[in-house]
Structures are given as structure tokens and as C-alpha cells.
Coordinates of C-alpha atoms and ligand atoms in Angstrom, one line a residue:
Chain A
X5 CA 144.3 93.5 196.4
X6 CA 143.3 92.4 199.3
X7 CA 140.6 95.0 200.8
X8 CA 142.4 96.8 204.6
X9 CA 140.0 95.2 207.1
X10 CA 140.9 91.1 205.3
X11 CA 143.4 90.0 207.3
X12 CA 143.7 86.3 206.3
X13 CA 142.4 85.3 203.2
X14 CA 143.1 82.3 200.8
X15 CA 141.8 81.7 196.6
X16 CA 140.3 79.0 195.9
X17 CA 142.5 76.5 198.0
X18 CA 142.0 72.9 197.0
X19 CA 144.3 70.1 198.7
X20 CA 144.4 66.5 197.1
X21 CA 145.2 63.4 199.2
X22 CA 146.0 61.5 196.5
X23 CA 143.0 62.0 195.1
X24 CA 140.9 62.7 198.0
X25 CA 140.4 66.4 197.9
X26 CA 139.7 66.6 201.5
X27 CA 140.0 71.0 201.0
X28 CA 138.3 71.7 198.3
X29 CA 138.1 75.7 196.4
X30 CA 137.6 76.8 199.4
X31 CA 137.6 80.8 199.4
X32 CA 137.9 82.4 202.9
X33 CA 138.3 85.2 205.3
X34 CA 138.7 86.0 208.1
X35 CA 138.5 89.8 209.1
X36 CA 141.0 91.8 211.5
X37 CA 138.8 91.5 215.1
X38 CA 136.4 89.0 214.6
X39 CA 136.2 86.1 215.8
X40 CA 135.9 83.4 213.6
X41 CA 134.5 80.1 213.4
X42 CA 135.3 77.4 211.3
X43 CA 132.6 74.5 211.8
X44 CA 131.6 71.3 210.2
X45 CA 131.2 67.8 210.8
X46 CA 134.0 65.2 211.5
X47 CA 136.5 64.9 208.3
X48 CA 135.2 68.1 206.2
X49 CA 138.2 69.3 207.0
X50 CA 138.7 71.9 209.2
X51 CA 142.2 70.8 210.5
X52 CA 143.8 70.5 207.5
X53 CA 142.8 73.9 206.5
X54 CA 144.5 74.7 209.8
X55 CA 147.5 72.2 208.2
X56 CA 147.2 74.7 205.5
X57 CA 147.5 78.1 206.7
X58 CA 149.6 77.0 209.0
X59 CA 151.8 75.3 206.3
X60 CA 151.9 72.2 207.8
X61 CA 151.1 71.0 204.6
X62 CA 151.6 72.3 200.7
X63 CA 148.4 72.5 198.8
X64 CA 147.5 71.4 196.1
X65 CA 146.4 75.2 193.8
X66 CA 145.4 77.9 195.4
X67 CA 147.4 81.2 197.1
X68 CA 147.0 81.9 200.5
X69 CA 147.4 85.5 202.2
X70 CA 148.1 87.5 205.6
X71 CA 148.1 91.0 205.9
X72 CA 148.5 91.3 202.3
X73 CA 151.4 89.3 201.3
X74 CA 151.0 86.0 200.0
X75 CA 152.3 83.4 202.2
X76 CA 151.4 80.4 200.0
X77 CA 154.8 79.1 199.8
X78 CA 156.6 80.5 203.2
X79 CA 157.8 77.4 205.9
X80 CA 155.9 76.7 208.9
X81 CA 158.4 78.6 211.1
X82 CA 158.1 82.1 209.1
X83 CA 154.9 82.0 208.9
X84 CA 154.2 82.1 212.6
X85 CA 157.1 84.7 212.9
X86 CA 154.8 86.7 210.9
X87 CA 152.2 86.5 214.4
X88 CA 150.2 83.6 212.4
X89 CA 149.7 81.0 215.6
X90 CA 148.6 77.1 215.7
X91 CA 147.6 74.7 218.4
X92 CA 146.7 71.5 218.0
X93 CA 143.6 69.7 217.4
X94 CA 145.5 66.9 220.2
X95 CA 146.7 69.1 223.2
X96 CA 150.4 70.7 222.5
X97 CA 152.8 71.0 225.2
X98 CA 156.2 70.2 226.0
X99 CA 154.9 67.2 228.4
X100 CA 158.4 66.9 230.6
X101 CA 159.1 70.5 231.1
X102 CA 157.4 72.1 233.3
X103 CA 154.4 74.3 233.5
X104 CA 157.1 77.4 233.8
X105 CA 159.8 76.3 230.4
X106 CA 156.7 75.3 228.4
X107 CA 155.6 79.3 229.1
X108 CA 159.8 80.2 228.6
X109 CA 160.6 78.0 225.1
X110 CA 157.9 80.9 223.5
X111 CA 159.0 84.1 225.0
X112 CA 163.2 83.1 223.9
X113 CA 162.1 82.9 220.3
X114 CA 160.5 85.8 220.8
X115 CA 163.9 87.5 222.5
X116 CA 166.1 85.5 220.0
X117 CA 169.8 84.3 220.2
X118 CA 168.7 81.1 220.6
X119 CA 171.6 80.1 218.8
X120 CA 174.2 80.6 221.3
X121 CA 175.1 77.2 222.9
X122 CA 177.6 78.8 224.9
X123 CA 175.5 80.9 226.7
X124 CA 174.2 80.4 229.9
X125 CA 170.5 79.3 231.0
X126 CA 170.6 82.7 233.3
X127 CA 169.9 84.5 230.9
X128 CA 166.6 83.4 230.9
X129 CA 165.5 83.9 234.4
X130 CA 164.8 86.9 232.9
X131 CA 161.7 85.7 231.2
X132 CA 160.6 84.4 234.3
X133 CA 158.4 87.5 234.6
X134 CA 156.2 87.8 232.4
X135 CA 156.0 84.4 232.4
X136 CA 154.6 83.4 235.4
X137 CA 152.1 86.4 234.5
X138 CA 150.9 84.5 231.4
X139 CA 150.1 81.5 233.4
X140 CA 148.6 83.8 236.4
X141 CA 145.8 85.5 233.3
X142 CA 145.0 81.1 232.2
X143 CA 145.0 80.2 236.1
X144 CA 148.2 77.8 236.7
X145 CA 150.5 80.1 239.6
X146 CA 150.1 77.2 241.6
X147 CA 151.7 75.0 238.4
X148 CA 154.6 76.9 237.8
X149 CA 157.0 73.5 238.6
X150 CA 154.9 70.7 236.9
X151 CA 155.9 69.3 234.4
X152 CA 152.8 69.6 232.0
X153 CA 152.0 65.7 231.5
X154 CA 150.9 65.7 235.4
X155 CA 148.8 68.8 234.7
X156 CA 145.0 67.2 234.5
X157 CA 143.6 67.5 230.9
X158 CA 142.5 71.1 230.9
X159 CA 145.5 72.4 232.7
X160 CA 147.2 71.3 229.6
X161 CA 145.0 73.2 227.3
X162 CA 144.7 75.9 229.2
X163 CA 148.7 75.8 229.3
X164 CA 149.2 75.4 225.5
X165 CA 146.7 79.4 225.4
X166 CA 149.5 81.0 227.1
X167 CA 152.0 79.6 225.6
X168 CA 150.6 80.3 222.6
X169 CA 149.8 83.6 223.3
X170 CA 153.2 84.4 224.9
X171 CA 154.3 84.8 220.8
X172 CA 151.9 87.6 221.2
X173 CA 150.4 86.3 217.3
X174 CA 148.1 88.1 215.5
X175 CA 146.4 85.8 214.2
X176 CA 145.7 82.4 216.4
X177 CA 145.0 79.6 215.1
X178 CA 142.4 76.9 218.2
X179 CA 141.6 73.5 216.6
X180 CA 139.1 72.8 218.9
X181 CA 139.9 74.3 221.8
X182 CA 136.9 73.0 224.8
X183 CA 137.1 69.2 222.6
X184 CA 137.6 67.0 225.4
X185 CA 136.7 68.3 228.4
X186 CA 134.2 69.0 231.4
X187 CA 131.4 71.9 231.5
X188 CA 133.3 74.4 233.9
X189 CA 136.5 74.1 231.8
X190 CA 134.2 75.2 228.7
X191 CA 132.6 77.4 230.5
X192 CA 137.2 78.8 231.7
X193 CA 138.5 78.2 228.3
X194 CA 135.7 80.1 226.5
X195 CA 136.5 82.6 228.8
X196 CA 139.9 83.2 228.3
X197 CA 139.9 83.3 224.9
X198 CA 137.5 85.8 224.6
X199 CA 140.2 88.2 227.2
X200 CA 142.5 86.6 225.1
X201 CA 140.9 87.8 221.5
X202 CA 141.1 91.4 222.6
X203 CA 143.2 93.2 220.6
X204 CA 144.0 89.6 217.7
X205 CA 142.1 88.0 215.0
X206 CA 141.3 84.4 216.2
X207 CA 139.9 82.1 213.5
X208 CA 138.7 79.0 216.2
X209 CA 137.8 75.5 215.0
X210 CA 134.7 74.3 217.3
X211 CA 132.4 71.4 217.8
X212 CA 130.6 73.1 220.7
X213 CA 128.0 75.2 219.4
X214 CA 126.9 77.5 222.4
X215 CA 130.9 78.2 223.0
X216 CA 130.6 79.8 218.6
X217 CA 127.3 81.1 218.9
X218 CA 128.2 82.7 222.7
X219 CA 132.1 83.2 221.3
X220 CA 131.7 83.7 217.2
X221 CA 130.8 86.7 215.5
X222 CA 131.1 84.6 212.0
X223 CA 130.7 81.3 210.7
X224 CA 132.4 79.0 207.7
X225 CA 130.1 76.3 207.7
X226 CA 132.8 73.4 206.1
X227 CA 131.3 70.7 204.8
X228 CA 133.3 68.4 202.6
X229 CA 135.6 70.4 201.8
X230 CA 133.4 72.6 200.2
X231 CA 131.9 76.1 202.4
X232 CA 129.0 75.8 202.6
X233 CA 127.1 78.9 204.2
X234 CA 129.4 81.8 205.9
X235 CA 127.0 84.2 208.0
X236 CA 126.2 85.4 211.5
X237 CA 125.3 81.8 214.1
X238 CA 122.2 83.0 213.6
X239 CA 122.0 83.4 210.5
X240 CA 124.3 80.2 209.6
X241 CA 122.0 78.3 211.9
X242 CA 118.3 79.1 210.5
X243 CA 119.8 77.1 207.2
X244 CA 118.7 74.9 205.8
X245 CA 121.2 72.8 204.1
X246 CA 123.6 73.8 207.3
X247 CA 120.9 72.4 209.6
X248 CA 120.6 68.6 207.7
X249 CA 124.5 68.5 206.5
X250 CA 125.4 69.8 210.3
X251 CA 123.0 69.9 212.8
X252 CA 122.2 66.0 211.4
X253 CA 125.2 65.0 210.4
X254 CA 126.0 65.5 214.9
X255 CA 123.0 63.9 216.2
Chain B
X6 CA 168.7 74.2 241.4
X7 CA 169.0 71.0 242.0
X8 CA 169.2 70.2 238.6
X9 CA 172.9 72.3 238.5
X10 CA 173.4 70.7 242.4
X11 CA 173.6 67.3 240.7
X12 CA 175.6 68.4 237.9
X13 CA 177.9 69.9 240.2
X14 CA 178.7 66.2 241.7
X15 CA 179.2 64.7 239.1
X16 CA 181.7 66.2 237.6
X17 CA 183.5 66.1 241.2
X18 CA 183.5 62.8 241.0
X19 CA 184.5 63.0 237.6
X20 CA 187.2 64.9 238.8
X21 CA 188.6 62.9 241.6
X22 CA 188.8 60.2 239.7
X23 CA 190.3 61.4 236.5
X24 CA 192.8 62.9 238.9
X25 CA 193.4 59.8 239.9
X26 CA 193.1 57.3 238.3
X27 CA 196.4 56.8 235.6
X28 CA 198.2 56.0 239.0
X29 CA 195.3 52.9 239.0
X30 CA 195.7 51.8 235.7
X31 CA 197.7 52.0 233.3
X32 CA 197.3 55.4 231.8
X33 CA 197.4 54.6 228.0
X34 CA 194.2 52.1 229.6
X35 CA 192.7 55.8 231.4
X36 CA 193.3 57.6 228.5
X37 CA 191.7 55.4 225.8
X38 CA 188.1 55.6 228.0
X39 CA 188.9 59.2 228.5
X40 CA 188.4 59.4 224.7
X41 CA 185.8 57.1 224.5
X42 CA 183.7 59.2 227.4
X43 CA 184.2 62.2 225.4
X44 CA 183.0 60.5 221.6
X45 CA 179.9 59.4 223.9
X46 CA 178.6 62.5 225.4
X47 CA 179.2 64.2 222.4
X48 CA 176.3 61.3 220.8
X49 CA 174.9 61.8 223.7
X50 CA 173.8 65.4 222.9
X51 CA 172.1 64.8 220.1
X52 CA 171.2 61.3 221.0
X53 CA 169.5 62.6 224.5
X54 CA 169.2 66.4 223.9
X55 CA 168.1 66.4 220.3
X56 CA 165.9 63.0 220.2
X57 CA 168.3 61.9 217.5
X58 CA 170.1 58.5 216.7
X59 CA 172.4 58.3 214.0
X60 CA 173.9 55.7 213.3
X61 CA 177.2 57.0 211.8
X62 CA 179.5 58.5 214.5
X63 CA 182.1 56.5 213.8
X64 CA 182.9 58.0 210.1
X65 CA 183.4 61.3 213.1
X66 CA 185.2 59.8 214.9
X67 CA 187.8 57.3 212.5
X68 CA 188.5 60.0 209.3
X69 CA 189.3 62.9 212.7
X70 CA 191.9 59.7 213.7
X71 CA 193.5 59.6 210.4
X72 CA 192.8 64.0 209.4
X73 CA 194.9 64.2 213.1
X74 CA 198.0 61.3 212.1
X75 CA 198.0 63.2 208.3
X76 CA 198.5 66.6 209.3
X77 CA 201.4 65.6 212.2
X78 CA 203.7 63.0 210.3
X79 CA 202.7 63.8 207.2
X80 CA 203.3 68.2 206.9
X81 CA 205.0 68.2 210.1
X82 CA 202.4 70.1 211.6
X83 CA 201.7 70.6 215.6
X84 CA 199.7 68.5 218.4
X85 CA 197.2 71.1 218.4
X86 CA 196.6 71.9 214.5
X87 CA 196.6 67.4 214.5
X88 CA 193.2 67.8 216.8
X89 CA 191.7 71.1 215.2
X90 CA 192.2 69.4 211.7
X91 CA 190.0 66.1 213.7
X92 CA 187.8 68.3 215.1
X93 CA 187.2 71.2 211.8
X94 CA 187.3 66.9 209.8
X95 CA 184.0 66.1 212.4
X96 CA 182.1 69.3 211.9
X97 CA 183.1 69.4 208.4
X98 CA 181.3 65.9 207.3
X99 CA 178.4 66.4 209.9
X100 CA 177.8 69.1 207.8
X101 CA 177.6 67.8 204.6
X102 CA 175.2 63.7 207.0
X103 CA 172.9 66.5 209.2
X104 CA 172.1 68.6 205.9
X105 CA 170.9 65.4 204.5
X106 CA 170.2 63.0 206.9
X107 CA 167.9 65.8 209.1
X108 CA 165.6 66.1 206.9
X109 CA 164.3 62.3 207.7
X110 CA 164.2 60.7 211.2
X111 CA 163.1 58.4 212.9
X112 CA 165.4 54.4 211.5
X113 CA 165.2 56.6 208.2
X114 CA 167.3 59.2 209.8
X115 CA 170.1 56.3 211.5
X116 CA 169.9 54.4 207.7
X117 CA 171.8 58.0 205.6
X118 CA 173.4 58.5 209.0
X119 CA 174.5 54.6 208.3
X120 CA 175.1 54.8 204.5
X121 CA 177.6 57.6 204.4
X122 CA 179.4 56.0 207.4
X123 CA 179.8 53.3 206.0
X124 CA 181.1 55.5 202.6
X125 CA 183.7 56.6 203.8
X126 CA 184.4 53.9 205.3
X127 CA 185.6 52.3 201.8
X128 CA 186.8 55.7 201.3
X129 CA 189.0 54.9 204.3
X130 CA 189.4 51.6 202.2
X131 CA 190.3 53.0 198.6
X132 CA 192.6 55.8 200.1
X133 CA 196.8 54.7 199.3
X134 CA 197.7 57.0 202.3
X135 CA 195.8 55.4 205.3
X136 CA 197.3 51.9 204.9
X137 CA 193.8 50.7 203.9
X138 CA 194.0 47.0 206.9
X139 CA 197.5 48.1 208.8
X140 CA 196.0 51.3 209.4
X141 CA 197.8 54.9 209.7
X142 CA 200.8 54.2 211.9
X143 CA 203.8 55.9 213.5
X144 CA 201.9 59.6 214.3
X145 CA 203.9 61.7 216.1
X146 CA 202.2 62.4 220.3
X147 CA 204.9 65.6 219.3
X148 CA 205.0 68.7 222.0
X149 CA 202.6 69.6 223.2
X150 CA 203.4 74.3 223.6
X151 CA 206.7 72.8 222.4
X152 CA 207.8 72.7 225.6
X153 CA 206.1 70.0 227.0
X154 CA 206.8 65.8 226.4
X155 CA 203.6 63.8 225.7
X156 CA 205.5 61.2 225.2
X157 CA 205.8 61.4 229.0
X158 CA 202.6 59.2 229.3
X159 CA 202.3 61.5 233.1
X160 CA 201.7 64.6 230.7
X161 CA 199.4 62.9 228.5
X162 CA 197.2 61.2 230.9
X163 CA 196.8 65.4 231.6
X164 CA 196.6 66.5 228.2
X165 CA 194.1 63.8 227.3
X166 CA 192.0 64.9 231.1
X167 CA 192.2 68.3 230.7
X168 CA 191.2 68.4 227.0
X169 CA 188.0 66.4 228.3
X170 CA 186.9 68.1 231.0
X171 CA 187.3 71.2 229.0
X172 CA 184.8 69.2 226.2
X173 CA 182.4 68.0 229.1
X174 CA 181.9 71.7 230.0
X175 CA 181.7 72.6 226.7
X176 CA 178.6 70.1 227.0
X177 CA 177.5 71.0 229.9
X178 CA 176.6 74.2 229.6
X179 CA 175.2 73.3 225.7
X180 CA 172.7 71.2 227.1
X181 CA 171.7 74.1 229.6
X182 CA 172.3 76.8 227.4
X183 CA 169.3 78.4 225.7
X184 CA 170.4 76.7 222.5
X185 CA 169.8 73.2 224.8
X186 CA 166.0 74.4 226.1
X187 CA 164.7 74.2 221.9
X188 CA 166.7 71.2 221.5
X189 CA 164.7 69.5 224.8
X190 CA 161.3 71.4 223.3
X191 CA 161.7 70.3 220.0
X192 CA 162.7 66.4 221.2
X193 CA 160.0 66.4 223.2
X194 CA 157.7 68.1 220.4
X195 CA 158.1 68.3 217.1
X196 CA 155.0 70.8 215.1
X197 CA 154.6 72.4 218.4
X198 CA 157.9 73.9 218.4
X199 CA 157.6 75.0 214.9
X200 CA 154.1 76.4 215.0
X201 CA 156.0 78.5 217.8
X202 CA 157.9 79.4 215.0
X203 CA 161.0 77.8 215.7
X204 CA 163.5 76.1 212.5
X205 CA 163.2 72.7 213.5
X206 CA 165.9 71.7 211.1
X207 CA 168.4 74.4 212.0
X208 CA 168.4 73.6 215.3
X209 CA 169.0 69.9 214.3
X210 CA 171.6 70.4 211.6
X211 CA 173.4 72.1 214.4
X212 CA 173.2 69.8 217.5
X213 CA 174.5 68.0 214.5
X214 CA 177.3 69.1 213.2
X215 CA 178.6 70.0 217.4
X216 CA 178.2 66.9 217.9
X217 CA 180.3 65.4 215.4
X218 CA 182.7 68.0 216.0
X219 CA 183.5 67.1 219.2
X220 CA 183.3 63.1 218.0
X221 CA 185.6 64.2 216.0
X222 CA 188.0 66.0 219.0
X223 CA 187.2 62.5 220.6
X224 CA 188.3 60.2 217.3
X225 CA 191.7 63.4 217.1
X226 CA 192.2 62.2 220.6
X227 CA 192.7 58.9 219.8
X228 CA 194.5 59.0 217.6
X229 CA 197.4 60.4 219.6
X230 CA 196.9 58.1 222.5
X231 CA 197.5 55.1 220.7
X232 CA 199.7 57.0 218.2
X233 CA 197.9 55.5 215.2
X234 CA 194.0 55.8 213.2
X235 CA 192.6 52.4 212.3
X236 CA 189.9 50.7 209.6
X237 CA 187.6 49.4 213.0
X238 CA 187.2 52.7 214.1
X239 CA 185.2 53.8 210.9
X240 CA 184.2 50.4 210.8
X241 CA 179.5 50.5 211.8
X242 CA 180.5 49.1 215.4
X243 CA 181.8 51.7 216.0
X244 CA 178.6 53.1 215.5
X245 CA 176.4 50.4 217.4
X246 CA 179.3 50.9 220.3
X247 CA 178.5 54.9 221.5
X248 CA 175.0 54.3 220.7
X249 CA 175.4 51.2 223.7
X250 CA 178.1 53.2 225.6
X251 CA 175.6 55.8 226.0
X252 CA 172.2 54.0 226.4
X253 CA 173.9 51.7 229.1
X254 CA 175.1 55.2 230.8
X255 CA 171.9 56.6 230.7
X256 CA 170.7 58.4 227.5
X257 CA 170.5 62.5 228.1
X258 CA 171.9 62.1 231.5
X259 CA 175.5 64.7 231.8
X260 CA 177.4 61.8 233.6
X261 CA 175.9 59.3 232.3
X262 CA 177.3 58.5 228.3
X263 CA 180.7 58.4 230.6
X264 CA 180.3 55.7 232.8
X265 CA 179.0 54.0 230.3
X266 CA 182.4 54.8 228.4
X267 CA 183.9 53.4 231.6
X268 CA 182.3 50.0 232.1
X269 CA 182.6 49.0 228.3
X270 CA 186.2 49.4 228.5
X271 CA 186.9 48.0 231.5
X272 CA 184.6 44.4 230.6
X273 CA 186.6 45.2 227.2
X274 CA 189.8 45.7 228.3
X275 CA 190.4 42.9 231.8
X276 CA 188.3 40.2 229.6
X277 CA 190.8 40.7 226.2
X278 CA 191.6 37.3 227.7
X279 CA 188.3 35.9 226.5
X280 CA 189.2 37.3 222.8
X281 CA 185.2 36.8 221.1
X282 CA 183.9 36.0 224.2
X283 CA 184.5 40.0 225.2
X284 CA 182.3 40.8 222.3
X285 CA 178.3 38.1 224.0
X286 CA 179.3 39.6 227.3
X287 CA 179.7 43.0 226.1
X288 CA 176.5 42.0 224.8
X289 CA 174.9 39.7 227.9
X290 CA 175.6 42.6 230.0
X291 CA 174.0 45.6 227.2
X292 CA 170.5 43.5 227.2
X293 CA 170.6 42.5 230.8
X294 CA 171.5 46.6 231.7
X295 CA 168.1 47.3 229.1
X296 CA 166.0 45.2 230.2
X297 CA 166.3 45.5 234.3
X298 CA 167.3 49.7 233.9
X299 CA 165.5 51.4 230.9
X300 CA 167.3 54.5 232.2
X301 CA 170.2 53.7 232.0
X302 CA 173.3 53.0 235.4
X303 CA 173.0 56.6 235.7
X304 CA 169.1 57.5 235.1
X305 CA 169.0 54.9 237.4
X306 CA 170.3 57.1 240.3
X307 CA 168.8 60.1 239.7
X308 CA 165.5 58.6 239.4
X309 CA 166.3 56.7 243.0
X310 CA 168.0 60.2 244.9
X311 CA 164.2 61.9 243.4
X312 CA 162.5 59.7 244.2
X313 CA 164.3 58.8 248.0
X314 CA 164.3 63.0 248.8
Ligands
LIG416 N1 147.8 63.1 205.8 C1 146.7 63.6 204.8 N2 146.5 62.4 203.9 C2 145.8 61.6 204.2 N3 143.6 62.0 204.1 C3 144.5 63.1 205.0 C4 145.6 63.8 206.5 N4 145.1 64.6 206.7 C5 143.4 64.2 206.8 N5 142.6 62.8 205.8 C6 141.6 63.3 205.2 O1 140.8 64.9 204.7 C7 139.4 64.9 205.5 C8 139.8 66.4 206.3 O2 140.1 65.3 207.5 P1 140.7 66.5 208.6 O3 141.2 66.2 209.7 O4 140.8 67.8 208.1 O5 138.9 67.4 209.4 P2 138.7 68.1 209.7 O6 137.1 68.8 209.8 O7 139.7 68.4 211.5 O8 137.8 66.7 210.7 P3 137.1 66.3 212.9 O9 135.7 67.4 213.5 O10 137.4 64.7 213.3 O11 139.0 67.4 213.4 C9 139.6 62.7 206.2 O12 138.8 62.4 205.4 C10 141.0 62.9 206.7 O13 140.8 61.2 206.8
LIG417 MG1 140.1 68.7 212.8

């Protein structure tokens, strides 16, 4: 059985893309309450692991356990409703909806009753208070009526994070939340993640090592689909294999 | 709020034109336009709001027309039951087609729906009671609630018009409902909607069945208007025509499909003397429209209004 402090576990997780093993025998363990980083060079298989965990892809072999339950065969939407909510490497908003409406899409799901096509949308106005406070948390309260497509990149990512948090996930999966951001935005988003992590567990893919060092308590290094090393930042960053594989590949 | 105000304006305009129509043009022509407008609006619910391009909507329109005709002419059921039969056949076919088609997207989705619709077309040719090339004729209009004689043109017209308004209201309501919001989110970013925990395929299927059921209503209504159901209703031309009407008027706008249906209806009716040139002219108008205003007529007007205020 899964020990109690483990929120998420993969056993021998493998993904074969027509002969190419993108993920090889990965045993990943994410402790409850951790901010856990998944790092590795480009093409290491990080996003593929996320796609497997959220059931956007089916593993070739191995299993996935969340809260002690086997979710290897669950549907993506089921996994999300159990509390595993992801963000995407490329920012994922609903472009022509306003910032407020973006958040409401998430709040509405938690509220239910979304198949009642004969209902007036006035029932949604009851969600506005909560939506606004989520927007305010990420500094977007003045953008509430701006279409997401018109927001600058950093704000799009902030909106995406706020939408994800609207679901109050117990496990937050963030795929490169600071990618493509300027220095200031990186600091802001890191701070947001730190605050969001209170009371929940975070697994994040991140290339920005100072962010990883500052935020994460456990780091798993992936290389060519396999786990190369695992431990605290201090441990991992001293590991010669990691230096060679990861830092070397970055330079 | 402005969205609602604009919807009210569009609604007001439609109601006005609709009330006066039978005094300005032939009632049968006006009724046919209303049926097509309803058909296009139902189609737009799927294309414009769920982002699904079906190329098989003729099946729902046509099969419902035959069903409505059959239960009234052969079984002697009242007109209301004929309409219900049309809706049921549309919904049932929609459920069947939809359950299989929504697993695919884009061109594959369109091709699967087209394939199913062609299947229904060939079935209609084979089944004896449909009347084959002659069509299913002599459908009685009947009496509304057993009293109002629908053979009288004006009575029939206002009956059709009332049903059109009710269905149009339901579509508009659906678009604005919490369900409609989810549909739009799925259209905008399907993986994201999935990652938020929405069972995307169930929403798509619901939208598909709704659209098919309302297309069935349009088909049944038209069968009573023209008092026959015929093979062309089921042919892929009809599926193409509804795409054309929707794009012309403006997909993803509430009133656009009705405007598109009116335009196509007028072109086909008043140019009927030109024979097969009508197709060429409609096609040319369509190409010109798509090239010069991609958002469709209503879409362009809306953008213009937005820009100038
Ligand atoms: N659907 C797919 N079909 C085939 N190969 C794939 C597919 N998805 C990913 N791959 C391959 O699997 C490998 C791992 O890709 P993945 O996107 O998981 O890497 P990553 O670690 O997220 O990289 P990056 O840092 O660039 O985001 C890559 O070589 C990629 O080309
Ligand atoms: Mg990646």
C-alpha cells in the first residue's frame, strides 16, 4: 500500500511512442504538502509525465496512484475532479472570454449543474465575488473585463494560475510556469506559487534553477525518460551526473 | 449587458419583420424562410458555439419531415404529434450519429456526419413508403389543438412563426446558459476545459443532440408547410446549404443564421426563373461574402457597432 504521507506515486511508469521510450520505468513519489520539482534537459520527458499523470496520455505500462487510489485508467476529467489540476507549458486560457469569465468557467464546474441549458446565466453572477477575489490574488482585478487574448503574456499565465486555483486542487501540476517571462514576472509568479502551495501539494516542471532552489523542497531530475537523481536542491546540484547531464546540456 | 441589449434589439427586429411578413410576401415563402432560419440557428448552436462542423444536418431535417408526414398521414395523429415525432427522430438520430462522431474532430467529424447522412439518404430511397423520387405527398396540415384550421395560410403562418420564436428563444437561452458558457470554453480551448474537470465529450454530445432535435423540429414544420417530404431534404446539398446560410449571416451570432437563411431564401426564390444559374449566383454571393466579410453579415455589423461606440 501507499504510505500515508505520499499523495502521488507512479510505479514503473513507461510511455512508448512507437518504439521511442519517452518515459522509462519512472517511480515518482510526491509527498503530501511538498513543492516538488521535476527538472531535466529538453526532451527529457517531463511534459509526457504530466500528460500521463493527468491521463491526457495512457501509459504503456506501470501504474499511477493518487491518495492511495489507482488512477491509471481514470478519465482526464475524473482525475481533475479528484483534485489533480494541471497548467500547460504553453499558456492555456480561454482567449475570447474575459478574465472574469475565465475564472468562472472553473468555479462553475465546482458548483455543478452545468448541463442545464435552459437556465439563465444569472446563476453565474453568484460566482463573481469569489472570481474577483481570485483575480485580485494574482493582481488582475483591473483586468476583469479584458479578453484573455489581449492580456500580456505574464498576465495570461497569472490568469491561468488563478483559474487552476479556483478549483482548489489538492495537487497542483505546473508545467514551466515561468517560461518566457521577464525577470520581474518570474519573481511575482514564484511568489504566487509559494502562496498557492500553502495547504496543498505542488509538482512543477521548471527550467529556472534559482526559482527551483528558492521554492522546492524535493527535486527529481529526469534524463532521457529515466530518473537520474532525486533529493534536495543542495544534494542534486552537487551530483556530478546531474551537472553533466542537465547543467552541461543547458550551457 | 451590451450583449443582452444587442440580443434584445436583434429579437425586436426579427419579431417586427416576422409579424408583417405574410402581408409583404407569399406566406408559404415566408414560412419556408422561417423553417430554414430555425434550421440554420440550430446548426449554428453546434458550429458557432460548440465549434463542431457537421456536414450531415440534412439527415435530421429530412428524416424528421418524413416522420412527421408519416404519423399524421398514415396514423392520423394530430399536427402537434407530428412535430413531436420530428423532434424525437432528430434527437434520436443525433444521439446515434453524435455518439460516434464526437470522438473525432475537425474534418474527420465532418466526414463521419456526412457519411451517416448519406446512409439515411440511401435508406430513404430504398424504403417503399417514402415514395422514392416522388416524395411523400399529401401531408395534412390538420387543426391546431383540434380547432384552428391550419389550411388557412395566415393561421398556418402565425403558427409556424410562434414555433420559430419559441425555438429561437430556447437556442438563445441555451447559448447564454451556464451550459452555453461551458460549450464556449470547450470551443476555445478543449484541453484546458478537460483539465478543469469537464467531461468534454458529454457536453459536445448534448449540444449535438439539441441541435439535431431542433433541426428535426424545423424539418417537421416544413413538411406541414409544403405538405410533402422529399429526397432533396436529405441530400448533402441541404447540409451544405445550412453551412452556407450560417456563414453568410454570421456564425456564432444569435441572429446571423436567420439573416443568412433569409438571404439564401430570397436569392433562390426571386432568381428561380434563371434555373440552374441560381446555384452559380448563390455560390458567387457566398464566395464574395466570405472574401469581403469573413464574420458574416451580422458579425460584421456587430464588429462595426462595437468599434463605433
Ligand atoms: N505525442 C508524442 N508522440 C511522439 N513523441 C512524442 C510525443 N510527445 C512527446 N514526444 C517525444 O517525447 C520526448 C519527451 O518530450 P516531452 O515533451 O515530454 O519533453 P520535456 O521534458 O517536456 O521537454 P521540454 O523541456 O522541451 O518541454 C521528446 O523527444 C518528444 O519529441
Ligand atoms: Mg515540456
